[in-house]
XYZ file of C-alpha atoms in Angstrom:
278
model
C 86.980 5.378 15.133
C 87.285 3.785 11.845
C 90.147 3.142 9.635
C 89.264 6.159 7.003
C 88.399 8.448 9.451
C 92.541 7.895 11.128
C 93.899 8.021 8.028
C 92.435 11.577 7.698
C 93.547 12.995 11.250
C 97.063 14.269 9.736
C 94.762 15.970 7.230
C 92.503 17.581 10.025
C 95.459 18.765 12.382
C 96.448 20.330 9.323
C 93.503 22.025 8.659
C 93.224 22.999 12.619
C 96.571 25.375 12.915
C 95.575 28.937 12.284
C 97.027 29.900 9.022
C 99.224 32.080 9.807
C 101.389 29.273 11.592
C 100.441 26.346 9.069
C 103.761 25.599 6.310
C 100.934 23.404 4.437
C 97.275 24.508 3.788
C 94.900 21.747 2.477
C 92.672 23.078 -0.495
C 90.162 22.437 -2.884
C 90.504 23.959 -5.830
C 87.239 23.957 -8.406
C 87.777 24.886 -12.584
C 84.991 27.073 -12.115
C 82.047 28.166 -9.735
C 79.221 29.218 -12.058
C 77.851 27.301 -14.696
C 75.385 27.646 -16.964
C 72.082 24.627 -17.622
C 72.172 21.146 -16.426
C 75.219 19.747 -18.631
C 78.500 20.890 -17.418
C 81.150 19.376 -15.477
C 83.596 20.960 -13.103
C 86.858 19.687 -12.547
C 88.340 20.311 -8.771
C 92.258 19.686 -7.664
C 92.642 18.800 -4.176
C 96.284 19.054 -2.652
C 98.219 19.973 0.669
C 100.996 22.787 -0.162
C 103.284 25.470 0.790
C 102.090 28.134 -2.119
C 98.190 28.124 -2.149
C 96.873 26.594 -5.237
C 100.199 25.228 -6.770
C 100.275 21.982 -5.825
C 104.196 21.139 -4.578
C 103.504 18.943 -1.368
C 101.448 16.282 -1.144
C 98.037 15.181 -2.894
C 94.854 15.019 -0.805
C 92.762 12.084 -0.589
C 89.859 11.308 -2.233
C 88.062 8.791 -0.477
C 87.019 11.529 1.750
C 85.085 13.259 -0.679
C 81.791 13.510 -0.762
C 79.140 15.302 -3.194
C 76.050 16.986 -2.088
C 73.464 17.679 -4.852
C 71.358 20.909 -4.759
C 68.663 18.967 -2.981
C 70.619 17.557 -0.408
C 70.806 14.257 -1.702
C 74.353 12.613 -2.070
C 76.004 12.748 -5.302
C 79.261 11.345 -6.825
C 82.795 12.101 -7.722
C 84.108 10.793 -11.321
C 87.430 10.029 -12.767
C 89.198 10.445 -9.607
C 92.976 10.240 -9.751
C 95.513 10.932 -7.450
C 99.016 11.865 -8.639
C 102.588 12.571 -6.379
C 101.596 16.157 -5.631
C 97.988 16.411 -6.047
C 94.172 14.293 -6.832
C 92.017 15.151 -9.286
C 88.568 14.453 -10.219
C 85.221 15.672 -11.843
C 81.489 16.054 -11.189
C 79.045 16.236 -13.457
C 76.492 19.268 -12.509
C 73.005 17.671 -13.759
C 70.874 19.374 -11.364
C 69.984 23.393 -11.105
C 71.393 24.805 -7.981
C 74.263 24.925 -5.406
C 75.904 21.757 -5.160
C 78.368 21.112 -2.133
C 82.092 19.171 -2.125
C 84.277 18.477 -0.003
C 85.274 16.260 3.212
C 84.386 15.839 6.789
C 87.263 14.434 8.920
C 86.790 13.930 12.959
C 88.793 12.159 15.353
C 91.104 12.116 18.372
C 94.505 12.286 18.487
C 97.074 12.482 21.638
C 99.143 10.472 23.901
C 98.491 8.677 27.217
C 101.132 6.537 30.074
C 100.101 2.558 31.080
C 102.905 1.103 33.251
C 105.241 4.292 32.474
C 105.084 3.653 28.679
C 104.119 6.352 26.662
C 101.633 5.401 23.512
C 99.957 7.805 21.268
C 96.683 7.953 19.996
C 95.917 8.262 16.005
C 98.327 8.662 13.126
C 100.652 11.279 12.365
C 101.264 11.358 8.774
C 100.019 8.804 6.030
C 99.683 5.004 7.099
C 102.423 2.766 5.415
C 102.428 -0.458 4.414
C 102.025 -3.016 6.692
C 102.523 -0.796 9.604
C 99.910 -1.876 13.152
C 96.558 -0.545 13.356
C 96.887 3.627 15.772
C 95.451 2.839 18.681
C 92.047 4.827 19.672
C 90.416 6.829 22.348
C 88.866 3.664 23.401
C 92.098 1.672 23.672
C 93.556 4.192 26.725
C 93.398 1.742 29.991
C 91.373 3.006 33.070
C 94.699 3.482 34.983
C 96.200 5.195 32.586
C 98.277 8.499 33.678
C 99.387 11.806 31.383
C 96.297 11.448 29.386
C 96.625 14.207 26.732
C 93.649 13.838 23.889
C 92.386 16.401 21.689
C 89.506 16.108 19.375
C 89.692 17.284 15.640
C 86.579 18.591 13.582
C 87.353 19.747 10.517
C 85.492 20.892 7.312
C 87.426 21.335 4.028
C 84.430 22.830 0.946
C 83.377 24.023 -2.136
C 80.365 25.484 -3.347
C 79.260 25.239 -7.349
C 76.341 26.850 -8.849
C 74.919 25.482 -11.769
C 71.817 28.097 -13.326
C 70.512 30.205 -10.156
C 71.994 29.856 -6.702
C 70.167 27.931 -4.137
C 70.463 27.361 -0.320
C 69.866 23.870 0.822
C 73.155 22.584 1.080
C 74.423 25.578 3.265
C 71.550 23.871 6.348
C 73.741 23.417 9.268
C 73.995 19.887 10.982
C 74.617 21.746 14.686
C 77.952 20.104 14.913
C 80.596 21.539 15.053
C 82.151 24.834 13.218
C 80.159 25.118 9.976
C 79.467 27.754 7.256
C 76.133 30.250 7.046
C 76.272 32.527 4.386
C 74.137 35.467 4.031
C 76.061 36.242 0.838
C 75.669 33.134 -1.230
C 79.202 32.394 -2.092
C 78.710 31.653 -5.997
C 77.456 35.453 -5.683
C 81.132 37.412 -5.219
C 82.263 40.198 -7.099
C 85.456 42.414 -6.529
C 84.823 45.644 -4.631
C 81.602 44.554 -2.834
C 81.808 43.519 0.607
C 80.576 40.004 1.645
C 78.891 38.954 4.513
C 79.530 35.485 6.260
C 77.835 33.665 9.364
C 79.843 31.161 10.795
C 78.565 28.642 13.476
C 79.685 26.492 16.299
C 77.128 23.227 16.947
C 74.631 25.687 15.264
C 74.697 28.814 17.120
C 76.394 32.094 15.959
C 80.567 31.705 16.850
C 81.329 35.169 18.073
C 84.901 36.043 18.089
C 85.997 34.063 15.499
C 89.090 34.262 13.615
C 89.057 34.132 10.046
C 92.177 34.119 7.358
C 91.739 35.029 4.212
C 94.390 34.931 1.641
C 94.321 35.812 -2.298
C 95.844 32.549 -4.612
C 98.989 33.119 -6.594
C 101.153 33.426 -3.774
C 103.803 31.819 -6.171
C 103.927 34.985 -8.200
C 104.266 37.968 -5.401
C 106.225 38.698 -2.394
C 103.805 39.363 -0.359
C 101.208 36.696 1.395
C 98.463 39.200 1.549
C 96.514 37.356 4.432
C 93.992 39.835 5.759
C 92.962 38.331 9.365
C 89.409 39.517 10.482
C 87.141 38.552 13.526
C 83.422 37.191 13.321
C 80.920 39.715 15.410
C 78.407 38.875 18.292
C 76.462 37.474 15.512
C 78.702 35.139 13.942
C 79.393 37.210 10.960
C 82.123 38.596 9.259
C 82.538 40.948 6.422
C 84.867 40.521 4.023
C 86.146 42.998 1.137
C 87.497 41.535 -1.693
C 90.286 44.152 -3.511
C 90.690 41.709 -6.476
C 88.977 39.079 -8.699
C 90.477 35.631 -8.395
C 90.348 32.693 -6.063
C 90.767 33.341 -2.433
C 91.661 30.498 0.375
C 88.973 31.119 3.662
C 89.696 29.291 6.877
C 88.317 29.672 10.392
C 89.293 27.718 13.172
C 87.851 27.488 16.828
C 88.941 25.861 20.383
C 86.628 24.653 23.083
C 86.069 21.949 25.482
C 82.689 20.819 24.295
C 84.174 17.888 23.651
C 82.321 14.055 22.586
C 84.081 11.861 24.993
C 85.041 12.571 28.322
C 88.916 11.190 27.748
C 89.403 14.276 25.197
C 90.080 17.504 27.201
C 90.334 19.998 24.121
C 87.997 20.209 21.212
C 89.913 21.785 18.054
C 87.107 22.899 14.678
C 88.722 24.444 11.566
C 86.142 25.289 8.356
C 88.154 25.618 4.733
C 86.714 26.769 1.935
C 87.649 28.255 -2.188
C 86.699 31.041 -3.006
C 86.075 32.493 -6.781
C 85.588 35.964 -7.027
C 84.382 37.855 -10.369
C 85.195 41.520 -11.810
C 82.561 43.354 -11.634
């Protein structure tokens, strides 16, 4: 496990608590989701916070970041800059079609006995200066006792349409919990149901439970989290009462897990989305 991908494990237990019982929700949060020709820009705020969309916590990171141009290919973040309670940065949309942003973070975190001293595994919270390298998954002794590792997948995205929608970038990679529309997502207007497939190492995740909640929490009493479950198929319908930009987040638990010292496997998928009046 490399050093970015430790860093990021606070991040992806974050993202892994049902949100429902999270304080702090990690989001991405795009200036728009539809543009028009090959010459915009769209400017996205990334933060972890209490209120969805108001950033009031901490800023999220943005060498995670990563671009995905309408063909697949890799693209770029510009002017990146990361303030006390949230980052900021641009991409320029030069290409027709959906392009993809966001972050992949994996990793293992947990705690394990050599000699009757407890150790953990990974980082909780964000590394400080000069403080020792986390140990890894690879660093727990064969006579180790009270092993207790759990691997973290997580997937925190946005989607960005620039001319007519396009598919490529939704092609699952089979790891993992991951994100099939049949409703493209740059395609969502209030009062018409939407239909999403989600996956789990690329088959259909029946059962799943997805959370979504309307931004603007800030401004109402009321959360307005409607919970809803994914079908034998792996989709799940969602009805959207109001324009604006809604939070989505799905999380899963298995023991499918990559190395044998791990004996829990914990997947979360986050995405923004921006839904239009009719």
């Amino acid at each position: 496990m490399n050093k970015l991908t430790t860093r990021l494990l606070a991040a992806a237990a974050l993202l892994s608590v049902p949100a429902g019982l999270s304080a702090h929700r990690m989001w991405l949060l795009p200036s728009g989701t539809v543009f028009s020709g090959t010459d915009s820009w769209v400017t996205v705020d990334s933060a972890v916070s209490n209120d969805l969309f108001y950033a009031d916590h901490q800023p999220g990171r943005l060498e995670s970041v990563k671009v995905w141009q309408p063909d697949g290919a890799a693209g770029e973040i510009q002017n990146g800059a990361t303030g006390r309670y949230r980052s900021v940065f641009d991409v320029k949309l030069d290409k027709p079609g959906t392009w993809k942003i966001g972050s992949e973070m994996t990793g293992f975190m947990g705690s394990f006995k050599a000699d009757g001293v407890e150790k953990r595994i990974g980082r909780r919270g964000p590394p400080q200066p000069g403080a020792p390298a986390p140990l890894t998954v690879d660093d727990i002794p064969a006579n180790a006792t009270d092993v207790k590792v759990t691997e973290s997948l997580s997937r925190n995205e946005i989607f960005v349409t620039a001319g007519e929608p396009t598919t490529t970038v939704f092609k699952p990679t089979g790891k993992g919990l991951e994100f099939a529309p049949v409703t493209h997502p740059d395609e969502l207007v209030a009062g018409e149901p939407a239909r999403f497939r989600f996956l789990i190492d690329g088959k259909p995740a029946p059962g799943l439970k997805v959370t979504v909640i309307p931004g603007g929490k800030r401004y109402r009493n009321a959360e307005g989290a409607v919970e809803l479950t994914t079908g034998n198929d792996g989709v799940v319908t969602v009805n959207w009462p109001n324009a604006g930009m809604y939070w989505l987040n799905a999380t899963a638990t298995d023991a499918r897990v990559s190395n044998p010292r791990a004996t829990e496997r914990r997947m979360s998928y986050t995405t923004t989305l921006e839904v239009m009046t009719p």
